[in-house]
PDB file of C-alpha atoms in Angstrom:
ATOM      1  CA  UNK G   1      -0.040  -0.075  -0.094  1.00 30.00           C
ATOM      2  CA  UNK G   2       1.234   3.467  -0.423  1.00 33.00           C
ATOM      3  CA  UNK G   3       3.573   5.255   1.980  1.00 35.00           C
ATOM      4  CA  UNK G   4       1.768   7.293   4.417  1.00 35.00           C
ATOM      5  CA  UNK G   5       4.580   9.789   4.375  1.00 36.00           C
ATOM      6  CA  UNK G   6       4.240  12.875   2.439  1.00 42.00           C
ATOM      7  CA  UNK G   7       7.771  12.580   0.463  1.00 51.00           C
ATOM      8  CA  UNK G   8       6.722  11.781  -3.127  1.00 48.00           C
ATOM      9  CA  UNK G   9      10.255  10.198  -3.588  1.00 50.00           C
ATOM     10  CA  UNK G  10       8.823   7.190  -1.447  1.00 52.00           C
ATOM     11  CA  UNK G  11       5.326   7.151  -3.052  1.00 51.00           C
ATOM     12  CA  UNK G  12       6.229   3.633  -4.714  1.00 58.00           C
ATOM     13  CA  UNK G  13       7.594   1.981  -1.672  1.00 67.00           C
ATOM     14  CA  UNK G  14       5.249   0.069   0.749  1.00 80.00           C
ATOM     15  CA  UNK G  15       4.958   1.529   4.440  1.00 85.00           C
ATOM     16  CA  UNK G  16       6.178  -1.803   5.781  1.00 89.00           C
ATOM     17  CA  UNK G  17       9.315  -1.755   4.057  1.00 90.00           C
ATOM     18  CA  UNK G  18       9.898   1.795   5.019  1.00 90.00           C
ATOM     19  CA  UNK G  19       9.443   1.080   8.446  1.00 94.00           C
ATOM     20  CA  UNK G  20      11.721  -1.806   8.161  1.00 95.00           C
ATOM     21  CA  UNK G  21      14.519   0.609   6.509  1.00 95.00           C
ATOM     22  CA  UNK G  22      13.984   2.926   9.496  1.00 95.00           C
ATOM     23  CA  UNK G  23      14.363   0.308  12.212  1.00 97.00           C
ATOM     24  CA  UNK G  24      17.250  -1.303  10.630  1.00 97.00           C
ATOM     25  CA  UNK G  25      19.208   2.187  10.120  1.00 97.00           C
ATOM     26  CA  UNK G  26      18.238   2.971  13.648  1.00 97.00           C
ATOM     27  CA  UNK G  27      19.942  -0.532  15.107  1.00 98.00           C
ATOM     28  CA  UNK G  28      23.024   0.604  13.117  1.00 98.00           C
ATOM     29  CA  UNK G  29      23.118   4.054  14.561  1.00 97.00           C
ATOM     30  CA  UNK G  30      22.792   2.730  18.173  1.00 97.00           C
ATOM     31  CA  UNK G  31      25.465   0.064  17.618  1.00 98.00           C
ATOM     32  CA  UNK G  32      27.585   2.864  16.286  1.00 97.00           C
ATOM     33  CA  UNK G  33      28.283   1.082  12.953  1.00 98.00           C
ATOM     34  CA  UNK G  34      29.366   3.047  10.098  1.00 98.00           C
ATOM     35  CA  UNK G  35      26.840   2.396   7.259  1.00 98.00           C
ATOM     36  CA  UNK G  36      25.255   3.913   4.218  1.00 98.00           C
ATOM     37  CA  UNK G  37      22.050   3.201   2.504  1.00 97.00           C
ATOM     38  CA  UNK G  38      22.495   1.642  -0.910  1.00 97.00           C
ATOM     39  CA  UNK G  39      20.371  -0.042  -3.676  1.00 94.00           C
ATOM     40  CA  UNK G  40      16.738   0.861  -4.614  1.00 90.00           C
ATOM     41  CA  UNK G  41      16.028   2.884  -1.502  1.00 91.00           C
ATOM     42  CA  UNK G  42      19.159   5.086  -1.856  1.00 95.00           C
ATOM     43  CA  UNK G  43      17.970   5.659  -5.499  1.00 94.00           C
ATOM     44  CA  UNK G  44      14.581   6.931  -4.231  1.00 90.00           C
ATOM     45  CA  UNK G  45      16.037   8.765  -1.465  1.00 92.00           C
ATOM     46  CA  UNK G  46      18.184  10.920  -4.061  1.00 94.00           C
ATOM     47  CA  UNK G  47      15.089  11.598  -6.279  1.00 92.00           C
ATOM     48  CA  UNK G  48      15.510   8.794  -8.752  1.00 92.00           C
ATOM     49  CA  UNK G  49      13.473   5.740  -9.932  1.00 87.00           C
ATOM     50  CA  UNK G  50      14.685   2.298  -9.680  1.00 77.00           C
ATOM     51  CA  UNK G  51      13.247  -1.138 -10.570  1.00 68.00           C
ATOM     52  CA  UNK G  52      14.076  -2.469  -7.276  1.00 71.00           C
ATOM     53  CA  UNK G  53      12.350  -1.965  -4.040  1.00 70.00           C
ATOM     54  CA  UNK G  54      14.648  -3.422  -1.330  1.00 79.00           C
ATOM     55  CA  UNK G  55      16.335  -2.259   1.659  1.00 94.00           C
ATOM     56  CA  UNK G  56      20.332  -2.562   1.406  1.00 97.00           C
ATOM     57  CA  UNK G  57      23.094  -1.145   3.596  1.00 98.00           C
ATOM     58  CA  UNK G  58      26.757  -0.814   2.807  1.00 98.00           C
ATOM     59  CA  UNK G  59      28.998  -1.879   6.134  1.00 98.00           C
ATOM     60  CA  UNK G  60      32.458  -2.711   6.535  1.00 98.00           C
ATOM     61  CA  UNK G  61      33.535  -6.411   6.692  1.00 98.00           C
ATOM     62  CA  UNK G  62      35.193  -5.912  10.122  1.00 98.00           C
ATOM     63  CA  UNK G  63      31.947  -4.675  11.438  1.00 98.00           C
ATOM     64  CA  UNK G  64      29.773  -7.773  10.466  1.00 98.00           C
ATOM     65  CA  UNK G  65      30.103  -9.548  13.862  1.00 98.00           C
ATOM     66  CA  UNK G  66      28.838  -6.783  16.019  1.00 98.00           C
ATOM     67  CA  UNK G  67      26.394  -5.848  13.423  1.00 98.00           C
ATOM     68  CA  UNK G  68      24.688  -9.281  13.583  1.00 98.00           C
ATOM     69  CA  UNK G  69      24.718  -9.405  17.276  1.00 98.00           C
ATOM     70  CA  UNK G  70      23.113  -5.874  17.411  1.00 98.00           C
ATOM     71  CA  UNK G  71      20.345  -7.115  15.299  1.00 98.00           C
ATOM     72  CA  UNK G  72      19.639 -10.328  17.069  1.00 98.00           C
ATOM     73  CA  UNK G  73      19.260  -8.419  20.379  1.00 98.00           C
ATOM     74  CA  UNK G  74      16.656  -6.067  18.665  1.00 97.00           C
ATOM     75  CA  UNK G  75      14.712  -9.031  17.687  1.00 97.00           C
ATOM     76  CA  UNK G  76      15.692  -9.398  14.131  1.00 98.00           C
ATOM     77  CA  UNK G  77      16.425 -12.720  12.642  1.00 98.00           C
ATOM     78  CA  UNK G  78      20.004 -12.997  11.194  1.00 98.00           C
ATOM     79  CA  UNK G  79      21.530 -15.147   8.348  1.00 97.00           C
ATOM     80  CA  UNK G  80      24.704 -15.894   6.940  1.00 97.00           C
ATOM     81  CA  UNK G  81      24.140 -16.961   3.324  1.00 96.00           C
ATOM     82  CA  UNK G  82      26.551 -18.867   0.982  1.00 96.00           C
ATOM     83  CA  UNK G  83      27.566 -15.791  -0.759  1.00 95.00           C
ATOM     84  CA  UNK G  84      30.594 -14.278   0.739  1.00 94.00           C
ATOM     85  CA  UNK G  85      29.889 -10.581   0.038  1.00 97.00           C
ATOM     86  CA  UNK G  86      26.869  -9.946   2.320  1.00 98.00           C
ATOM     87  CA  UNK G  87      24.814 -11.076   5.443  1.00 98.00           C
ATOM     88  CA  UNK G  88      21.009 -10.897   5.934  1.00 98.00           C
ATOM     89  CA  UNK G  89      18.646  -9.972   8.631  1.00 98.00           C
ATOM     90  CA  UNK G  90      14.745 -10.016   8.661  1.00 97.00           C
ATOM     91  CA  UNK G  91      12.313  -7.787  10.189  1.00 96.00           C
ATOM     92  CA  UNK G  92       9.463 -10.442  10.445  1.00 93.00           C
ATOM     93  CA  UNK G  93       9.513 -11.374   6.727  1.00 92.00           C
ATOM     94  CA  UNK G  94      11.035  -8.166   5.252  1.00 94.00           C
ATOM     95  CA  UNK G  95      14.723  -8.712   4.135  1.00 95.00           C
ATOM     96  CA  UNK G  96      17.550  -6.184   4.769  1.00 97.00           C
ATOM     97  CA  UNK G  97      20.777  -6.985   3.089  1.00 98.00           C
ATOM     98  CA  UNK G  98      24.020  -6.005   4.847  1.00 98.00           C
ATOM     99  CA  UNK G  99      26.574  -5.659   1.996  1.00 98.00           C
ATOM    100  CA  UNK G 100      30.384  -5.414   2.709  1.00 98.00           C
ATOM    101  CA  UNK G 101      31.802  -6.364  -0.761  1.00 97.00           C
ATOM    102  CA  UNK G 102      29.584  -5.166  -3.499  1.00 96.00           C
ATOM    103  CA  UNK G 103      30.437  -5.971  -7.127  1.00 94.00           C
ATOM    104  CA  UNK G 104      33.865  -7.385  -5.761  1.00 90.00           C
ATOM    105  CA  UNK G 105      34.688  -4.036  -4.111  1.00 94.00           C
ATOM    106  CA  UNK G 106      35.368  -3.761  -0.549  1.00 96.00           C
ATOM    107  CA  UNK G 107      33.465  -1.228   1.416  1.00 97.00           C
ATOM    108  CA  UNK G 108      36.037   0.872   3.306  1.00 97.00           C
ATOM    109  CA  UNK G 109      35.952   4.252   5.217  1.00 96.00           C
ATOM    110  CA  UNK G 110      36.723   5.794   1.933  1.00 95.00           C
ATOM    111  CA  UNK G 111      33.583   4.355   0.157  1.00 94.00           C
ATOM    112  CA  UNK G 112      31.281   5.332   3.201  1.00 96.00           C
ATOM    113  CA  UNK G 113      32.903   8.837   3.156  1.00 95.00           C
ATOM    114  CA  UNK G 114      31.279   9.241  -0.464  1.00 91.00           C
ATOM    115  CA  UNK G 115      28.049   9.178   1.151  1.00 97.00           C
ATOM    116  CA  UNK G 116      25.966  12.245   2.445  1.00 97.00           C
ATOM    117  CA  UNK G 117      23.199  12.721   4.884  1.00 97.00           C
ATOM    118  CA  UNK G 118      19.703  12.632   3.002  1.00 95.00           C
ATOM    119  CA  UNK G 119      16.257  12.812   4.828  1.00 92.00           C
ATOM    120  CA  UNK G 120      14.664   9.348   3.950  1.00 88.00           C
ATOM    121  CA  UNK G 121      11.071   8.720   5.596  1.00 82.00           C
ATOM    122  CA  UNK G 122      11.767  11.434   8.362  1.00 86.00           C
ATOM    123  CA  UNK G 123      15.011   9.800   9.126  1.00 92.00           C
ATOM    124  CA  UNK G 124      18.266  11.637   8.119  1.00 96.00           C
ATOM    125  CA  UNK G 125      20.863   8.965   7.360  1.00 97.00           C
ATOM    126  CA  UNK G 126      24.060   8.716   5.065  1.00 98.00           C
ATOM    127  CA  UNK G 127      23.108   7.725   1.449  1.00 97.00           C
ATOM    128  CA  UNK G 128      25.593   6.400  -1.149  1.00 97.00           C
ATOM    129  CA  UNK G 129      26.250   8.961  -3.817  1.00 97.00           C
ATOM    130  CA  UNK G 130      24.348   8.798  -7.157  1.00 97.00           C
ATOM    131  CA  UNK G 131      27.813   8.271  -8.888  1.00 97.00           C
ATOM    132  CA  UNK G 132      28.552   5.143  -6.897  1.00 96.00           C
ATOM    133  CA  UNK G 133      24.956   3.746  -7.151  1.00 96.00           C
ATOM    134  CA  UNK G 134      25.532   3.956 -10.920  1.00 97.00           C
ATOM    135  CA  UNK G 135      28.799   2.330 -10.625  1.00 97.00           C
ATOM    136  CA  UNK G 136      27.365  -0.491  -8.577  1.00 96.00           C
ATOM    137  CA  UNK G 137      24.569  -1.025 -11.123  1.00 95.00           C
ATOM    138  CA  UNK G 138      26.907  -1.135 -14.215  1.00 97.00           C
ATOM    139  CA  UNK G 139      29.664  -3.632 -12.429  1.00 96.00           C
ATOM    140  CA  UNK G 140      26.568  -6.032 -11.504  1.00 95.00           C
ATOM    141  CA  UNK G 141      26.211  -6.698 -15.225  1.00 96.00           C
ATOM    142  CA  UNK G 142      27.858 -10.010 -16.423  1.00 94.00           C
ATOM    143  CA  UNK G 143      27.260 -12.588 -19.206  1.00 92.00           C
ATOM    144  CA  UNK G 144      24.800 -14.258 -16.863  1.00 91.00           C
ATOM    145  CA  UNK G 145      22.810 -10.896 -15.846  1.00 90.00           C
ATOM    146  CA  UNK G 146      22.884  -8.233 -18.436  1.00 93.00           C
ATOM    147  CA  UNK G 147      19.553  -6.514 -18.298  1.00 93.00           C
ATOM    148  CA  UNK G 148      20.391  -2.866 -19.154  1.00 94.00           C
ATOM    149  CA  UNK G 149      16.779  -1.972 -18.568  1.00 91.00           C
ATOM    150  CA  UNK G 150      17.455  -1.863 -14.942  1.00 89.00           C
ATOM    151  CA  UNK G 151      20.370   0.626 -15.357  1.00 93.00           C
ATOM    152  CA  UNK G 152      18.148   3.175 -17.730  1.00 94.00           C
ATOM    153  CA  UNK G 153      15.802   4.266 -15.004  1.00 93.00           C
ATOM    154  CA  UNK G 154      18.569   5.258 -12.707  1.00 95.00           C
ATOM    155  CA  UNK G 155      20.741   6.934 -15.276  1.00 97.00           C
ATOM    156  CA  UNK G 156      17.913   9.100 -16.615  1.00 96.00           C
ATOM    157  CA  UNK G 157      16.490  10.021 -13.144  1.00 96.00           C
ATOM    158  CA  UNK G 158      19.965  10.834 -11.522  1.00 97.00           C
ATOM    159  CA  UNK G 159      21.968  11.820 -14.515  1.00 96.00           C
ATOM    160  CA  UNK G 160      22.422  15.289 -13.225  1.00 97.00           C
ATOM    161  CA  UNK G 161      23.945  14.124  -9.786  1.00 97.00           C
ATOM    162  CA  UNK G 162      26.188  11.688 -11.503  1.00 97.00           C
ATOM    163  CA  UNK G 163      29.796  12.425 -12.350  1.00 97.00           C
ATOM    164  CA  UNK G 164      29.994  10.363 -15.491  1.00 97.00           C
ATOM    165  CA  UNK G 165      33.646  10.920 -16.224  1.00 96.00           C
ATOM    166  CA  UNK G 166      34.329   8.867 -12.761  1.00 96.00           C
ATOM    167  CA  UNK G 167      31.926   6.596 -13.583  1.00 97.00           C
ATOM    168  CA  UNK G 168      33.586   5.646 -16.986  1.00 97.00           C
ATOM    169  CA  UNK G 169      36.996   5.584 -15.262  1.00 97.00           C
ATOM    170  CA  UNK G 170      35.765   3.356 -12.380  1.00 96.00           C
ATOM    171  CA  UNK G 171      34.191   0.741 -14.592  1.00 97.00           C
ATOM    172  CA  UNK G 172      36.526   0.760 -17.595  1.00 97.00           C
ATOM    173  CA  UNK G 173      37.485  -2.625 -17.071  1.00 96.00           C
ATOM    174  CA  UNK G 174      33.998  -3.881 -17.667  1.00 97.00           C
ATOM    175  CA  UNK G 175      33.032  -4.523 -21.342  1.00 97.00           C
ATOM    176  CA  UNK G 176      29.244  -4.762 -20.205  1.00 97.00           C
ATOM    177  CA  UNK G 177      29.609  -1.439 -18.310  1.00 97.00           C
ATOM    178  CA  UNK G 178      31.116   0.124 -21.470  1.00 97.00           C
ATOM    179  CA  UNK G 179      28.208  -1.141 -23.649  1.00 97.00           C
ATOM    180  CA  UNK G 180      25.594   0.167 -21.488  1.00 97.00           C
ATOM    181  CA  UNK G 181      27.132   3.560 -21.188  1.00 97.00           C
ATOM    182  CA  UNK G 182      27.543   3.623 -25.120  1.00 96.00           C
ATOM    183  CA  UNK G 183      23.816   2.844 -25.339  1.00 96.00           C
ATOM    184  CA  UNK G 184      22.971   5.680 -22.764  1.00 96.00           C
ATOM    185  CA  UNK G 185      25.061   8.041 -24.882  1.00 96.00           C
ATOM    186  CA  UNK G 186      23.166   6.938 -28.159  1.00 95.00           C
ATOM    187  CA  UNK G 187      20.001   7.674 -26.388  1.00 94.00           C
ATOM    188  CA  UNK G 188      21.402  11.136 -25.530  1.00 95.00           C
ATOM    189  CA  UNK G 189      20.538  10.195 -21.548  1.00 95.00           C
ATOM    190  CA  UNK G 190      24.411  11.026 -21.073  1.00 95.00           C
ATOM    191  CA  UNK G 191      26.980  13.031 -22.976  1.00 91.00           C
ATOM    192  CA  UNK G 192      29.356  11.068 -24.925  1.00 91.00           C
ATOM    193  CA  UNK G 193      32.758  10.057 -23.916  1.00 86.00           C
ATOM    194  CA  UNK G 194      35.332  12.846 -24.009  1.00 78.00           C
ATOM    195  CA  UNK G 195      37.200  12.716 -27.239  1.00 68.00           C
ATOM    196  CA  UNK G 196      34.428  10.581 -28.892  1.00 62.00           C
ATOM    197  CA  UNK G 197      32.225  12.212 -31.674  1.00 61.00           C
ATOM    198  CA  UNK G 198      28.424  12.347 -31.042  1.00 59.00           C
ATOM    199  CA  UNK G 199      26.728   9.375 -32.295  1.00 55.00           C
ATOM    200  CA  UNK G 200      25.373   9.579 -35.865  1.00 60.00           C
ATOM    201  CA  UNK G 201      21.618   9.637 -36.595  1.00 61.00           C
ATOM    202  CA  UNK G 202      21.963   6.340 -37.941  1.00 65.00           C
ATOM    203  CA  UNK G 203      23.648   4.969 -34.775  1.00 61.00           C
ATOM    204  CA  UNK G 204      20.791   6.366 -32.740  1.00 55.00           C
ATOM    205  CA  UNK G 205      18.244   5.133 -34.915  1.00 60.00           C
ATOM    206  CA  UNK G 206      19.625   1.543 -34.437  1.00 60.00           C
ATOM    207  CA  UNK G 207      19.709   1.823 -30.862  1.00 56.00           C
ATOM    208  CA  UNK G 208      16.150   2.303 -30.832  1.00 57.00           C
ATOM    209  CA  UNK G 209      15.216  -0.427 -33.024  1.00 51.00           C
ATOM    210  CA  UNK G 210      13.883  -3.493 -31.259  1.00 55.00           C
ATOM    211  CA  UNK G 211      15.886  -6.754 -31.535  1.00 53.00           C
ATOM    212  CA  UNK G 212      14.700  -8.879 -34.411  1.00 52.00           C
ATOM    213  CA  UNK G 213      13.543  -5.817 -36.543  1.00 46.00           C
ATOM    214  CA  UNK G 214      14.905  -4.373 -39.560  1.00 47.00           C
ATOM    215  CA  UNK G 215      16.245  -0.839 -39.588  1.00 47.00           C
ATOM    216  CA  UNK G 216      12.774   0.644 -40.057  1.00 41.00           C
ATOM    217  CA  UNK G 217      11.746  -0.883 -36.853  1.00 41.00           C
ATOM    218  CA  UNK G 218       9.652  -3.763 -38.858  1.00 44.00           C
ATOM    219  CA  UNK G 219       9.488  -7.173 -38.012  1.00 43.00           C
TER     220      UNK G 219
END
């Protein structure tokens, strides 16, 4: 159901999930665990749109043990999944991911320092920068998971907050990130890479033609 909070940025997030985010953030604060809001909630907090509606926090790996203990003491159910880059806690049946190594990058003090305090559901908490949120989205793509449609809403809605030069530098090792960035430039969502010419009208037309169609868009 719609959130009762007046902030339009959170209008598509359920009231229950918002309360879970607030409870989870409050536990981290009381335990004095450095953290930053990430994922779809962070995109919404920064005024953007995302296809994901979940609660993700970034924490340092050295804080995992005391974080899980703090949540257990507050009545959350804790879980150590097989994946070696996060742990999970549950507020009843609502999941909170506590990520310490997103996209094969260790969460450090420097990473958390790139966050800034943003009001989210009447709380003021650290939220990852739009630039880092975009980098995480791009670096999550692989040969097994390469749905660029997930990146388009984030890029379009947060593009003025994103340092695209930094995104290109930090994701240059990923061919999937390069391909997505090129698509975004073809669609004129982001500026072309410095030193590269503006895509031709033919390139732009090709980018808008559905797969399986000819150059006119016909099947």
